[in-house]
XYZ file of C-alpha atoms in Angstrom:
707
model
C 91.457 83.679 162.346
C 88.335 85.465 161.103
C 88.541 88.486 158.841
C 87.832 91.966 160.169
C 84.832 93.987 159.018
C 87.228 96.318 157.127
C 88.646 93.425 155.119
C 85.171 92.078 154.472
C 84.099 95.458 153.127
C 87.248 95.658 150.974
C 86.651 92.133 149.633
C 83.037 92.947 148.837
C 83.955 96.196 147.100
C 86.779 94.507 145.128
C 84.392 91.795 143.910
C 81.856 94.455 142.948
C 84.489 96.486 141.043
C 85.756 93.394 139.206
C 82.213 92.597 138.055
C 81.516 96.185 136.985
C 84.817 96.502 135.110
C 84.273 93.147 133.388
C 80.859 94.347 132.214
C 82.319 97.575 130.848
C 85.099 95.634 129.104
C 82.460 93.472 127.422
C 80.437 96.505 126.312
C 83.534 98.249 124.983
C 85.456 95.439 123.274
C 82.796 92.915 122.288
C 79.642 94.960 121.704
C 81.471 98.114 120.511
C 79.019 100.048 122.698
C 80.843 101.691 125.630
C 78.542 102.895 128.395
C 80.962 105.066 130.394
C 83.798 107.466 129.451
C 87.402 106.240 129.599
C 88.114 108.511 132.561
C 85.361 106.899 134.627
C 86.603 103.422 133.746
C 90.134 104.414 134.734
C 88.877 105.741 138.079
C 87.172 102.410 138.878
C 90.317 100.520 137.895
C 92.448 102.749 140.133
C 90.099 102.152 143.033
C 90.388 98.384 142.582
C 94.186 98.636 142.286
C 94.328 100.583 145.547
C 92.250 97.957 147.383
C 94.413 95.116 146.060
C 97.601 96.998 146.922
C 96.389 97.393 150.511
C 95.107 93.794 150.695
C 97.310 91.616 148.406
C 95.428 88.490 149.470
C 92.336 89.839 147.680
C 94.043 89.751 144.254
C 92.472 87.148 141.952
C 93.770 85.746 138.678
C 90.780 87.171 136.798
C 91.142 90.701 138.160
C 91.430 93.339 135.395
C 94.429 94.754 137.291
C 96.375 91.667 136.227
C 96.234 92.636 132.559
C 99.048 95.162 132.783
C 101.736 92.481 132.648
C 103.257 90.889 135.693
C 106.874 91.453 136.614
C 109.418 88.876 135.491
C 109.617 86.814 132.313
C 107.563 84.241 130.465
C 109.329 80.902 130.011
C 107.213 79.609 127.094
C 107.016 76.086 128.487
C 105.511 73.486 126.115
C 101.760 72.796 126.182
C 100.359 69.660 124.577
C 96.971 70.381 123.018
C 94.281 67.951 124.170
C 92.534 68.672 120.877
C 95.159 69.119 118.082
C 95.166 72.532 116.380
C 94.962 71.312 112.792
C 95.702 73.230 109.629
C 93.137 73.831 106.900
C 93.598 72.905 103.280
C 93.916 75.951 101.037
C 91.950 76.664 97.867
C 92.863 79.234 95.226
C 91.021 80.592 92.212
C 92.090 80.603 88.588
C 91.569 84.242 87.588
C 92.075 83.349 83.914
C 88.736 81.490 83.867
C 85.401 83.280 83.516
C 83.005 80.490 84.460
C 82.614 80.347 88.264
C 82.777 76.558 88.491
C 85.993 76.558 86.484
C 87.522 79.557 88.239
C 86.644 78.211 91.708
C 87.104 74.531 90.786
C 88.669 73.613 94.164
C 85.694 75.064 96.037
C 83.266 73.303 93.687
C 85.067 70.005 94.433
C 84.999 70.713 98.182
C 81.218 71.255 98.150
C 80.623 68.293 95.822
C 82.485 65.901 98.158
C 80.338 67.017 101.107
C 77.119 66.706 99.093
C 78.076 63.196 97.959
C 79.175 62.002 101.411
C 76.155 63.408 103.265
C 73.630 62.812 100.497
C 72.336 66.421 100.531
C 72.277 69.384 98.151
C 73.493 72.907 98.911
C 74.726 72.281 102.487
C 74.886 75.231 104.857
C 78.285 76.596 105.859
C 79.520 78.944 108.550
C 81.761 81.493 106.807
C 84.240 83.992 108.222
C 87.321 86.048 107.287
C 90.680 84.307 107.672
C 92.597 86.736 109.850
C 96.307 87.103 109.210
C 97.480 86.799 112.806
C 98.566 84.142 115.294
C 96.338 81.190 116.209
C 95.988 80.539 119.944
C 94.080 78.264 122.312
C 92.461 79.501 125.548
C 91.493 77.114 128.370
C 88.811 77.988 130.929
C 88.003 76.009 134.078
C 84.963 76.977 136.097
C 84.591 80.056 133.888
C 88.122 81.324 134.727
C 90.921 81.715 132.178
C 93.696 79.370 133.325
C 95.987 78.842 130.335
C 96.730 80.094 126.848
C 99.007 78.534 124.257
C 100.209 79.125 120.709
C 99.430 76.630 117.954
C 103.057 75.480 117.637
C 103.207 72.388 115.438
C 99.539 71.675 116.017
C 100.222 69.067 118.700
C 102.447 71.054 121.067
C 102.433 74.811 121.512
C 103.997 77.304 123.910
C 102.490 78.622 127.142
C 101.876 82.367 126.694
C 99.246 82.731 129.423
C 100.869 85.763 131.079
C 101.064 87.643 127.776
C 97.504 86.764 126.772
C 96.218 88.192 130.066
C 97.364 91.627 128.907
C 94.990 91.591 125.905
C 91.879 93.384 127.135
C 89.440 91.747 124.737
C 90.204 88.242 126.062
C 87.819 87.594 128.975
C 89.470 86.525 132.224
C 86.079 85.457 133.597
C 83.204 84.221 131.463
C 79.841 85.954 131.494
C 76.628 84.143 132.337
C 76.268 80.804 134.141
C 75.628 78.171 131.445
C 79.185 77.557 130.264
C 80.722 74.081 130.667
C 83.139 73.259 133.497
C 86.078 72.977 131.075
C 86.133 74.943 127.858
C 88.773 75.439 125.178
C 88.352 78.342 122.784
C 90.417 78.817 119.645
C 90.950 82.128 117.945
C 93.348 84.571 116.339
C 95.440 87.253 118.003
C 95.958 90.085 115.531
C 97.045 93.703 115.344
C 94.501 96.149 113.841
C 95.811 98.091 110.859
C 95.323 101.531 112.406
C 97.121 100.455 115.581
C 99.953 98.936 113.530
C 100.413 102.137 111.501
C 100.306 104.306 114.637
C 102.867 102.070 116.358
C 105.248 102.218 113.384
C 104.784 105.965 112.964
C 105.792 106.505 116.571
C 108.706 104.086 116.169
C 109.964 106.024 113.130
C 109.747 109.306 115.043
C 111.764 107.903 117.948
C 114.213 105.948 115.789
C 113.069 102.598 117.156
C 112.659 99.402 115.153
C 109.432 99.231 113.166
C 107.235 96.164 112.817
C 107.378 94.409 109.448
C 103.626 93.859 109.102
C 100.581 93.389 111.358
C 100.951 89.605 111.418
C 104.600 89.678 112.470
C 103.714 92.427 114.933
C 101.093 90.207 116.572
C 103.310 87.111 116.668
C 106.335 88.989 117.988
C 104.288 90.832 120.595
C 102.833 87.612 121.971
C 106.285 86.071 122.341
C 107.813 88.907 124.359
C 109.664 87.535 127.379
C 108.333 90.414 129.456
C 104.513 90.502 129.623
C 104.805 94.214 130.371
C 106.204 94.675 126.860
C 103.271 92.744 125.398
C 100.867 94.974 127.327
C 102.233 97.980 125.402
C 101.456 96.421 122.027
C 98.015 97.106 120.450
C 96.753 93.515 120.192
C 93.199 92.265 119.605
C 91.501 88.857 119.394
C 88.625 87.101 117.620
C 87.298 83.665 118.610
C 86.521 81.161 115.844
C 86.158 77.686 117.400
C 85.216 75.915 120.659
C 85.967 72.478 122.131
C 85.084 70.554 125.293
C 88.298 68.639 126.068
C 86.714 66.506 128.806
C 84.195 65.096 126.330
C 85.379 65.512 122.750
C 82.057 64.350 121.292
C 80.064 66.954 123.243
C 79.097 70.303 121.756
C 77.635 73.537 123.104
C 75.269 73.860 120.115
C 74.273 71.726 117.106
C 75.739 74.243 114.652
C 79.050 76.067 114.510
C 77.307 79.398 113.819
C 75.205 78.928 116.966
C 78.313 78.014 118.989
C 79.971 81.292 117.947
C 76.867 83.187 119.085
C 77.131 81.508 122.488
C 80.821 82.400 122.733
C 79.885 86.030 122.125
C 77.322 85.826 124.946
C 80.028 84.475 127.242
C 82.234 87.502 126.545
C 84.371 86.527 123.535
C 84.706 88.917 120.586
C 83.645 87.266 117.321
C 84.233 88.833 113.915
C 81.164 90.812 112.783
C 81.800 89.409 109.289
C 80.884 85.864 110.433
C 77.872 84.648 108.444
C 76.274 81.536 106.934
C 76.140 80.615 103.245
C 74.257 78.003 101.245
C 76.069 75.743 98.798
C 78.681 76.625 96.176
C 76.966 79.818 94.986
C 76.669 81.106 98.541
C 80.379 80.515 99.231
C 81.480 82.296 96.056
C 79.165 85.235 96.817
C 80.680 85.557 100.317
C 84.232 85.306 98.925
C 83.496 88.177 96.542
C 81.652 90.252 99.144
C 84.495 90.097 101.643
C 87.067 90.497 98.870
C 85.420 93.751 97.779
C 85.649 95.030 101.372
C 89.081 93.558 102.129
C 90.943 96.850 101.963
C 88.346 98.614 104.134
C 88.426 96.041 106.941
C 90.226 97.251 110.085
C 92.460 94.150 110.065
C 94.461 92.115 107.556
C 93.003 88.928 106.097
C 94.503 86.510 103.601
C 91.303 84.683 102.707
C 87.980 83.427 104.007
C 87.164 80.147 105.781
C 84.240 77.857 105.008
C 83.134 75.338 107.667
C 80.254 72.873 107.346
C 77.844 74.385 109.850
C 76.315 71.272 111.446
C 78.634 69.462 113.866
C 77.045 66.060 113.130
C 77.939 66.571 109.475
C 81.505 67.476 110.444
C 81.851 64.183 112.323
C 80.640 62.215 109.303
C 83.091 64.001 106.986
C 86.044 63.429 109.350
C 89.664 64.256 108.552
C 92.266 63.543 105.922
C 95.889 63.584 107.075
C 96.016 66.573 109.467
C 93.221 68.645 107.929
C 89.420 68.431 108.242
C 87.387 67.389 105.201
C 84.559 69.705 106.326
C 86.486 73.006 106.170
C 88.698 74.860 103.727
C 90.498 78.232 103.531
C 89.801 80.125 100.309
C 92.833 82.386 99.815
C 93.027 85.836 98.232
C 96.040 87.019 96.213
C 99.053 87.527 98.498
C 99.725 91.044 99.831
C 103.430 90.273 100.293
C 105.908 88.882 97.791
C 109.657 88.546 97.473
C 111.467 90.376 94.672
C 114.856 91.963 93.971
C 115.935 95.629 93.954
C 117.420 96.545 90.560
C 117.938 100.226 91.310
C 117.219 103.059 93.760
C 116.113 106.410 92.321
C 115.208 109.711 93.970
C 111.858 111.324 93.154
C 111.509 115.090 93.614
C 108.047 116.267 94.715
C 106.183 119.569 94.441
C 107.801 121.007 97.580
C 111.240 119.706 96.635
C 111.061 116.724 98.985
C 113.429 113.976 97.812
C 111.841 110.537 98.201
C 113.895 107.409 97.456
C 112.086 104.859 95.264
C 113.283 101.325 94.659
C 112.941 99.829 91.192
C 112.271 96.128 91.651
C 111.819 93.112 89.428
C 108.095 93.271 88.554
C 106.065 91.072 90.892
C 102.329 90.625 91.428
C 101.277 91.736 94.901
C 97.602 91.695 95.955
C 96.572 91.320 92.315
C 98.640 94.295 91.050
C 102.001 94.197 89.256
C 104.480 96.204 91.335
C 107.713 97.523 89.815
C 108.353 100.609 91.986
C 108.339 100.706 95.776
C 108.608 103.664 98.161
C 111.470 103.757 100.648
C 110.054 106.823 102.491
C 113.347 108.554 103.306
C 117.077 108.037 103.755
C 116.641 107.107 107.420
C 114.226 104.318 106.488
C 116.716 102.963 103.942
C 119.391 102.994 106.634
C 117.116 101.138 109.072
C 116.294 98.529 106.440
C 119.880 98.528 105.096
C 118.339 98.206 101.633
C 120.858 97.936 98.788
C 120.731 97.515 95.019
C 120.768 93.765 94.389
C 119.039 92.845 97.669
C 116.102 90.471 97.780
C 113.278 92.137 99.673
C 109.756 91.442 100.889
C 107.330 93.901 99.300
C 103.934 94.604 100.814
C 100.851 96.202 99.281
C 97.497 96.458 101.058
C 94.589 98.192 99.358
C 95.454 101.594 97.908
C 98.511 101.906 100.125
C 101.677 102.630 98.130
C 103.782 99.431 97.992
C 106.665 99.427 100.441
C 109.586 97.253 101.473
C 109.007 95.704 104.876
C 112.150 93.615 105.163
C 115.441 92.874 103.450
C 116.177 89.144 103.098
C 119.732 89.586 104.335
C 120.490 85.850 104.135
C 120.052 86.046 100.330
C 122.182 89.200 99.876
C 124.519 88.872 96.858
C 128.210 89.548 97.322
C 129.483 92.982 96.392
C 126.426 95.043 97.377
C 127.212 98.483 98.772
C 125.404 100.681 101.277
C 123.110 103.251 99.617
C 123.498 106.938 100.388
C 121.371 109.945 99.434
C 122.987 111.769 96.466
C 124.255 115.298 97.039
C 122.643 116.733 93.882
C 119.083 116.777 92.563
C 118.767 114.179 89.771
C 116.518 116.576 87.786
C 118.176 119.992 87.955
C 121.554 119.393 89.602
C 120.865 121.728 92.534
C 122.102 120.709 95.973
C 119.994 118.314 98.027
C 119.883 119.567 101.611
C 118.515 117.974 104.743
C 116.044 119.974 106.795
C 117.443 120.347 110.304
C 115.732 118.067 112.813
C 113.751 116.227 110.121
C 114.209 113.072 108.067
C 113.340 114.739 104.747
C 115.867 115.980 102.170
C 114.886 118.720 99.686
C 116.088 120.052 96.365
C 117.239 123.647 96.758
C 116.405 124.527 93.139
C 112.819 125.717 93.691
C 110.813 126.230 90.508
C 114.069 126.219 88.572
C 113.810 122.468 89.083
C 111.690 120.837 86.378
C 110.350 118.173 88.739
C 109.051 120.757 91.190
C 107.577 122.741 88.316
C 105.671 119.687 87.042
C 104.335 118.850 90.475
C 103.402 122.492 91.107
C 101.388 122.642 87.861
C 99.732 119.284 88.553
C 98.666 120.509 92.016
C 97.537 123.881 90.648
C 95.313 122.183 88.034
C 93.876 119.527 90.381
C 90.139 119.262 90.975
C 90.130 120.739 94.505
C 92.421 123.594 93.391
C 91.832 125.408 90.043
C 89.996 122.398 88.541
C 91.479 122.510 85.008
C 89.856 119.496 83.382
C 92.006 117.744 80.768
C 95.398 118.973 81.988
C 96.825 115.614 83.010
C 100.225 114.135 83.793
C 101.351 113.564 80.197
C 100.554 117.084 78.985
C 102.233 118.613 82.049
C 105.349 116.498 81.424
C 105.492 117.815 77.853
C 104.829 121.419 78.946
C 107.947 121.399 81.110
C 110.172 119.085 79.056
C 109.572 121.066 75.841
C 110.011 124.353 77.723
C 106.548 125.796 77.098
C 106.136 127.042 80.670
C 108.412 128.404 83.340
C 105.716 128.983 85.968
C 102.093 128.029 86.547
C 101.037 131.445 85.182
C 102.381 130.539 81.737
C 99.585 127.971 81.319
C 97.163 130.882 80.743
C 99.244 132.237 77.830
C 98.856 129.165 75.607
C 96.264 129.091 72.819
C 94.927 126.164 70.761
C 97.768 126.393 68.225
C 100.369 126.244 71.024
C 98.845 123.054 72.458
C 98.567 121.376 69.043
C 102.158 122.306 68.186
C 103.402 121.021 71.536
C 101.581 117.717 71.010
C 103.072 117.398 67.534
C 106.592 117.972 68.849
C 106.071 115.482 71.676
C 104.779 112.835 69.273
C 107.684 113.399 66.886
C 110.069 113.037 69.794
C 108.396 109.781 70.738
C 108.296 108.555 67.132
C 104.504 108.687 66.686
C 102.103 110.974 64.848
C 98.576 110.025 65.971
C 95.352 111.231 64.400
C 94.811 113.768 67.179
C 97.516 116.117 65.821
C 96.504 116.061 62.133
C 94.911 119.184 60.706
C 91.159 119.604 60.919
C 88.488 120.593 63.416
C 88.080 117.167 65.021
C 91.847 116.793 65.434
C 92.043 119.990 67.516
C 88.889 119.466 69.550
C 90.875 118.231 72.576
C 92.967 121.432 72.533
C 89.878 123.629 72.188
C 88.265 121.881 75.183
C 91.444 122.264 77.221
C 91.778 125.985 76.466
C 88.113 126.434 77.398
C 88.706 124.633 80.701
C 91.754 126.809 81.426
C 89.729 129.926 80.603
C 86.905 128.795 82.887
C 89.350 128.330 85.794
C 90.198 132.055 85.760
C 87.112 132.683 87.922
C 87.758 130.906 91.211
C 87.430 131.413 94.977
C 89.957 132.854 97.383
C 90.344 129.561 99.280
C 90.831 127.540 96.072
C 93.460 129.998 94.834
C 95.340 129.882 98.138
C 95.302 126.078 98.108
C 96.387 125.984 94.430
C 99.514 128.042 95.145
C 100.985 125.014 96.893
C 102.208 126.719 100.069
C 103.770 124.024 102.234
C 101.376 122.646 104.866
C 98.484 124.816 103.646
C 95.800 122.286 102.817
C 92.168 122.897 101.921
C 90.926 123.475 105.468
C 93.767 125.876 106.279
C 93.151 127.803 103.056
C 89.469 128.133 103.975
C 90.346 129.302 107.481
C 92.688 131.975 106.073
C 90.134 133.140 103.516
C 87.413 133.379 106.173
C 89.644 135.153 108.706
C 91.178 137.805 106.397
C 88.567 138.075 103.642
C 91.087 139.302 101.037
C 94.255 137.983 99.405
C 96.524 140.965 100.014
C 95.664 140.922 103.717
C 96.885 137.320 103.886
C 100.011 137.931 101.798
C 101.058 140.883 103.970
C 99.971 139.517 107.355
C 102.690 139.412 110.045
C 103.577 136.114 111.712
C 101.831 136.879 114.999
C 98.521 137.688 113.282
C 98.681 134.512 111.182
C 99.192 132.451 114.341
C 95.820 133.674 115.647
C 93.912 132.046 112.753
C 92.145 128.777 113.673
C 93.927 125.781 112.080
C 97.164 127.797 111.665
C 99.925 127.062 114.156
C 103.414 128.604 114.449
C 104.969 126.239 111.868
C 102.296 126.845 109.210
C 102.315 130.583 109.913
C 106.066 130.564 109.303
C 105.592 128.691 106.003
C 103.073 131.336 104.821
C 105.387 134.234 105.699
C 108.313 132.506 103.940
C 106.236 131.871 100.809
C 105.108 135.470 100.378
C 108.561 136.825 101.245
C 109.985 135.069 98.161
C 110.041 137.601 95.250
C 109.597 134.832 92.658
C 106.316 133.765 94.263
C 105.058 137.359 94.249
C 105.960 137.613 90.545
C 103.989 134.446 89.741
C 100.936 135.741 91.637
C 101.131 139.079 89.764
C 101.330 137.165 86.486
C 98.279 135.104 87.408
C 96.304 138.245 88.207
C 97.443 139.804 84.936
C 96.229 136.648 83.148
C 92.738 137.330 84.505
C 92.605 134.981 87.511
C 90.037 136.552 89.858
C 88.155 135.661 93.031
C 85.506 137.240 95.223
C 86.572 138.873 98.488
C 84.555 139.711 101.579
C 84.750 141.330 105.000
C 86.972 139.485 107.516
C 85.150 136.901 109.669
C 87.161 136.624 112.840
C 84.690 134.234 114.456
C 83.459 130.961 113.010
C 79.710 131.083 112.433
C 77.205 128.355 111.723
C 75.326 125.519 113.411
C 78.526 123.438 113.616
C 80.945 126.203 114.596
C 83.726 124.781 116.743
C 82.882 121.169 115.778
C 85.363 118.765 114.179
C 83.874 116.131 111.866
C 85.465 113.117 110.147
C 84.045 111.457 107.014
C 84.822 107.779 106.379
C 83.513 105.027 104.123
C 81.385 105.517 100.996
C 78.493 107.959 100.914
C 75.788 106.840 98.504
C 73.535 109.901 98.084
C 76.268 112.532 97.852
C 80.008 112.590 97.277
C 82.462 112.982 100.154
C 83.494 116.349 98.690
C 79.842 117.467 98.642
C 79.370 116.435 102.263
C 82.591 118.191 103.237
C 81.516 121.440 101.577
C 78.104 121.371 103.286
C 79.630 120.684 106.711
C 82.218 123.430 106.311
C 79.479 125.825 105.218
C 77.966 125.212 108.663
C 81.247 126.143 110.354
C 82.596 122.642 110.968
C 86.191 121.673 110.526
C 86.368 118.457 108.460
C 89.412 116.468 109.517
C 91.071 113.445 107.941
C 91.802 111.667 111.218
C 89.902 110.734 114.371
C 91.072 112.026 117.751
C 89.610 112.929 121.131
C 88.824 116.351 119.655
C 86.504 114.826 117.026
C 82.874 115.867 117.608
C 81.287 113.133 115.493
C 82.095 110.758 112.637
C 79.950 110.241 109.534
C 80.440 106.615 108.448
C 79.243 104.993 105.242
C 79.669 101.429 103.898
C 83.291 100.271 103.915
C 84.290 102.438 106.884
C 87.413 100.937 108.431
C 90.048 102.053 110.918
C 88.543 105.531 111.461
C 85.221 104.021 112.510
C 87.038 101.565 114.755
C 88.978 104.360 116.440
C 85.824 106.441 116.884
C 84.178 103.486 118.610
C 87.224 102.993 120.842
C 87.135 106.671 121.874
C 83.361 106.667 122.409
C 82.803 109.318 119.709
C 79.297 109.724 118.263
C 78.841 108.075 114.848
C 76.288 109.201 112.261
C 75.200 107.298 109.174
C 74.452 109.098 105.905
C 70.709 109.165 106.577
C 71.259 111.064 109.827
C 73.624 113.504 108.107
C 71.101 114.204 105.333
C 68.278 114.669 107.843
C 70.433 117.136 109.810
C 71.428 119.083 106.693
C 67.769 119.326 105.662
C 66.871 120.550 109.145
C 69.414 123.389 109.082
C 68.810 124.327 105.453
C 71.882 122.782 103.824
C 70.121 119.786 102.210
């Protein structure tokens, strides 16, 4: 029976939509250069879904509608790999050695063996980051994705085809026409850091189970029995190898680096960090280059991989046991280690927030010795069921505060007891109370609590607040512990003799009397400089003073918005709730915090004392509308700026009326990205937000007179 004209038109339109959507997927996920807004893409996808719903026989296995996760379960049947998925030998460096060939002796041996076997000097390698995810194999027949499997034991893996179809970056149909009839592509499924953090943040808010780390998140997501569950996980993929199973000696290019370029042309995402390197020196330079950027990458890596670039050379080198002689993984220091909890303390912050901290047996994680680990809050401890004596897995990535990701319950010693938040503040003895509807506990002691006093002074003196140079942690500790200050205003009452005496008492308490406290001009120079810095801070700006007061949820941008809107301090301090809510960047919660702060008589007394001590600021007429070339724009800064500091750039942008935000969202107008930009740049690209480099920012500032 022949098809009707209506069905023919539907089939033609469906084929057209599949091709168009595939092209947009490639532009978005592989080239990072979307050509249409998300809404337009969604409209095309809905149109295709409607056609397929009306004509089920038109549904094809490579249709983008099939990515959402089919109904039913995945059975994970075994798949025998036609080409074994072998492991790589690992190489580590001896950080105690200073000479490169001694420090990287295993890499030097690896290169030397290749040079000797092939009779060449300084061979060329294809180099790439070693992603910390899950290795998979993808099989294509006639350019169509037909099967995907996990590595398994290297010989036999598990069929996860249905789950892999839900990952948008994996092409269901290859681009171009020159691909082989049967193709097997190897790569890594991973979870980007930003997506992992967002997923866990949402899970914490809803009380659901969090993911231990991005690698476990990727592996667990890919082994969900319901592909629909996998479709909800933020997974990504990079290709790193290609095989022709029908003819194992055949290749698609003479070099591995060229083969990866062809895979990219066919629609596969390939890490932008893939490169080539010459000889031992080139490998070490790449290792250091990627290592320096490791924390800024949008995904976790545990090393870099070196592969002899020419395939004919790989064949000559061959294999040893189950690993190739022509490739090696050069590992970085581990970002996760196992250690034991020896105690759980509670830290009291500037706002009274009580944060549990675990003291652990010191362990080196990502090159840093870790002895204290955050536990976030009491709810997180309950979810982890962390107890004193437990063995735990500690994770540290970049500048992120180390945290416990999992308790090794199977190693739990007998006699451990469940931890509970204490009822009293460990510093001042005041009651710890839980804020209704929130996970946080707070000390009720206010500035009567020494811990809150220390944190309040530290914040007040910080660079973006009153900028008191030289007033660091140790001096602030002594100020409070030796009872030299009761409030932040007392700092302005101290003279050089007071500081020298305090230092002497602190050193006597600690059993030391260093040169810096002996009599004489040089011995008191530090105190003279500090008093001068304190005196200089008396002249400030309204927004800095507001920020320095430490009002909960009033950050720098909110302080600037308040200063601009009201023009004067007293107008802010006496403003009713409804008027505060009208200020840009001030919502009902923050407005309530401001009213509460100024309603507290103690806070008013401290402000009066600061004014009496000579703290002054300029005031101006209220500006109820934001003015400037960037009024109404939201800008995000990320990465390293080389010709100006981030703070400088922020000040210049805000002077033009822009709001400078710390996170990227659909409301972001543009992102300024410098070298080392990571997850924020990735999110901006995903959302199709305009990205400027520093040169464009400087040119714009010059154009509008802010250069």
